[in-house]
XYZ file of C-alpha atoms in Angstrom:
235
model
C 76.591 85.889 67.898
C 79.759 84.297 66.673
C 83.345 84.070 67.910
C 86.079 85.602 65.763
C 89.180 83.666 64.523
C 91.499 85.996 66.521
C 89.554 85.168 69.696
C 89.814 81.457 69.099
C 93.537 81.795 68.425
C 93.958 83.831 71.602
C 92.181 81.082 73.644
C 94.340 78.349 72.054
C 97.578 80.333 72.782
C 96.507 80.724 76.453
C 95.783 77.041 76.825
C 99.114 76.129 75.169
C 101.011 78.489 77.524
C 99.444 76.873 80.577
C 100.200 73.358 79.332
C 103.824 74.274 78.491
C 104.361 75.738 81.992
C 102.983 72.626 83.575
C 105.182 70.407 81.387
C 108.318 72.394 82.359
C 107.705 71.530 86.010
C 108.334 67.869 85.114
C 111.291 68.225 82.807
C 114.642 67.128 84.379
C 117.122 69.964 84.781
C 114.599 72.554 83.646
C 115.858 75.044 86.208
C 119.415 73.844 86.922
C 120.871 76.804 85.010
C 119.719 79.074 87.919
C 120.815 76.639 90.601
C 123.939 76.594 92.733
C 125.202 73.491 94.515
C 124.894 70.697 97.058
C 126.726 67.825 98.740
C 127.343 65.050 96.248
C 129.327 62.701 98.521
C 127.815 61.770 100.773
C 124.863 62.716 98.730
C 122.313 65.101 100.057
C 118.820 63.637 100.271
C 117.421 65.438 97.192
C 120.542 65.020 95.001
C 120.451 61.277 95.931
C 116.799 60.973 94.847
C 117.531 62.876 91.625
C 120.658 60.838 90.919
C 118.817 57.476 91.310
C 115.464 58.284 89.872
C 115.733 61.387 87.705
C 115.445 59.364 84.504
C 112.656 57.175 85.914
C 110.840 59.287 88.480
C 107.332 58.058 87.530
C 108.269 54.369 88.144
C 105.820 52.980 90.671
C 108.423 50.488 91.821
C 110.091 53.452 93.639
C 107.373 53.222 96.314
C 108.729 49.832 97.459
C 112.352 50.089 96.470
C 113.024 53.643 97.806
C 110.040 54.799 99.840
C 111.696 57.957 101.180
C 112.503 59.177 97.698
C 109.086 58.148 96.656
C 107.364 60.390 99.184
C 109.659 63.281 98.142
C 108.859 62.936 94.443
C 105.155 62.787 95.270
C 105.359 65.871 97.441
C 107.221 68.086 95.001
C 109.306 66.925 92.056
C 111.012 70.399 91.905
C 112.807 69.528 95.120
C 114.802 67.014 93.052
C 115.072 68.875 89.766
C 116.328 71.843 91.837
C 118.592 69.706 94.017
C 121.170 72.454 94.022
C 118.899 75.321 95.091
C 118.265 74.577 98.789
C 119.407 77.785 100.407
C 118.343 80.829 102.361
C 119.384 84.428 101.896
C 120.083 86.914 104.717
C 120.737 84.510 107.587
C 123.811 86.397 108.666
C 125.383 83.328 110.227
C 122.516 82.985 112.749
C 121.731 79.439 111.595
C 119.950 78.131 114.734
C 117.806 81.228 114.893
C 116.799 80.860 111.232
C 116.247 77.117 111.035
C 113.835 75.547 113.606
C 114.359 72.064 115.027
C 112.721 69.477 112.809
C 113.268 71.607 109.691
C 117.046 71.412 109.363
C 116.940 69.319 106.099
C 114.560 71.709 104.289
C 116.566 74.796 105.426
C 113.600 75.954 107.566
C 111.087 75.302 104.716
C 113.229 77.224 102.279
C 111.796 78.358 98.914
C 108.213 78.345 100.161
C 108.405 74.837 101.537
C 109.661 73.276 98.274
C 112.042 70.960 100.251
C 109.831 70.103 103.103
C 109.899 66.371 102.189
C 113.576 66.369 103.080
C 112.590 66.676 106.704
C 110.450 63.480 106.595
C 111.739 60.987 109.142
C 112.498 57.502 107.833
C 115.190 55.133 106.604
C 116.601 57.215 103.681
C 119.178 55.504 101.422
C 122.538 56.050 103.050
C 126.182 56.290 101.953
C 128.461 53.700 103.504
C 131.534 55.062 105.230
C 134.128 52.397 105.705
C 136.001 54.273 108.551
C 134.479 54.522 112.012
C 135.464 58.165 112.170
C 137.237 59.733 109.188
C 135.385 60.806 106.084
C 135.323 63.385 103.284
C 132.484 65.677 102.257
C 132.346 66.750 98.653
C 130.425 69.860 97.927
C 129.606 70.698 94.375
C 129.721 74.488 93.589
C 128.067 74.655 90.187
C 127.786 78.438 90.039
C 131.344 79.082 91.343
C 130.121 80.981 94.344
C 133.149 80.121 96.486
C 132.600 79.982 100.261
C 133.051 82.138 103.286
C 133.193 78.809 105.180
C 131.800 75.317 105.279
C 130.631 73.755 108.542
C 130.365 69.976 108.891
C 128.195 68.473 111.614
C 127.591 64.798 112.441
C 124.743 63.414 114.597
C 125.754 62.213 118.075
C 125.921 58.492 118.743
C 122.563 57.186 119.712
C 120.562 59.433 117.316
C 118.418 57.392 114.918
C 117.533 59.268 111.766
C 115.021 56.544 110.819
C 112.795 57.384 113.857
C 113.817 60.872 115.052
C 113.422 64.354 113.638
C 116.753 66.152 113.474
C 117.316 68.862 116.068
C 120.327 71.173 116.520
C 121.058 69.416 119.853
C 121.512 66.123 117.989
C 124.506 67.542 116.087
C 128.204 67.863 116.827
C 130.213 70.405 114.883
C 133.359 68.477 113.629
C 134.879 70.806 111.099
C 134.819 74.494 110.131
C 136.836 75.544 107.119
C 138.336 78.850 106.046
C 137.245 80.757 102.920
C 137.332 79.320 99.324
C 137.720 81.643 96.325
C 135.182 81.547 93.531
C 136.157 78.608 91.265
C 138.443 77.010 93.801
C 138.087 73.284 93.708
C 138.271 70.348 91.233
C 136.482 70.995 87.859
C 133.698 68.507 87.197
C 133.570 66.369 84.127
C 129.977 65.270 84.664
C 127.809 67.091 82.152
C 124.848 67.648 84.545
C 127.212 69.240 87.129
C 129.704 71.614 85.648
C 131.408 73.952 88.108
C 133.869 72.597 90.724
C 133.790 70.231 93.649
C 135.366 71.111 97.042
C 136.610 68.180 99.181
C 136.526 68.675 102.944
C 138.132 66.167 105.273
C 136.437 65.623 108.643
C 136.487 63.222 111.595
C 133.748 62.133 113.975
C 135.228 59.501 116.349
C 133.029 56.938 118.084
C 130.362 56.751 115.387
C 128.822 53.438 114.341
C 125.687 52.649 112.394
C 123.247 55.137 110.873
C 123.939 58.883 111.174
C 123.436 62.137 109.374
C 126.040 64.516 108.100
C 124.746 68.081 108.060
C 126.641 70.572 105.910
C 126.324 74.324 106.083
C 127.785 76.210 103.140
C 127.945 79.991 103.447
C 128.574 81.148 99.956
C 131.286 83.652 99.220
C 129.509 85.991 96.830
C 126.662 87.190 99.139
C 124.861 86.242 102.346
C 123.470 83.049 100.929
C 123.577 79.833 102.981
C 122.962 76.165 101.988
C 121.652 73.610 104.428
C 122.428 69.985 103.347
C 121.326 66.668 104.900
C 123.250 63.483 103.963
C 122.459 60.009 105.398
C 125.474 57.783 106.142
C 126.371 54.495 107.793
C 129.686 54.432 109.700
C 131.851 51.398 110.067
């Protein structure tokens, strides 16, 4: 006929736990301690959105100023908070078998589709590359995984990332590195990064205009592979 004080307290605690869990999904860097790495120059799509809007991600002006990031934030904010967690385990170097055409930027809908908005076709914000061919990719290794190798691909001339979904046949492999030991690279001084940054020189002659740089990072500590899309403008 009446509820006890312990029952009321139990209900309140359950409600508080649910509210806290929901809030943690919207806190910047809430899960970065468990994250790993990404390309930071040219910036991967989700790192770029986090870098520009992480402190202002609910600003409605983003819809007009940066519509591709806007759709990404609306789809799943954790794709940006976890910008350094876009990877798949157990691929065993069979990248094209594991990642279907049209899903290259999400790592084949990695992490239950968390990063699916990275596959959305459109005019993403792009990094300008002054050269018509030579460039450097900087991969940030926050967890000091090292690498079995890095592979750098660039889209072929004539591909338009603003109107076309990325397929394996659109890419040209322009650089494959050797192994990197855990911790090898330049230590980062940026507080939100930590870890080290690896710089990889590459060349893609004959490119002009909009392109995509696609980086595959096979980690050195286990069969764990990162798939990273960066938008660039050559020349």
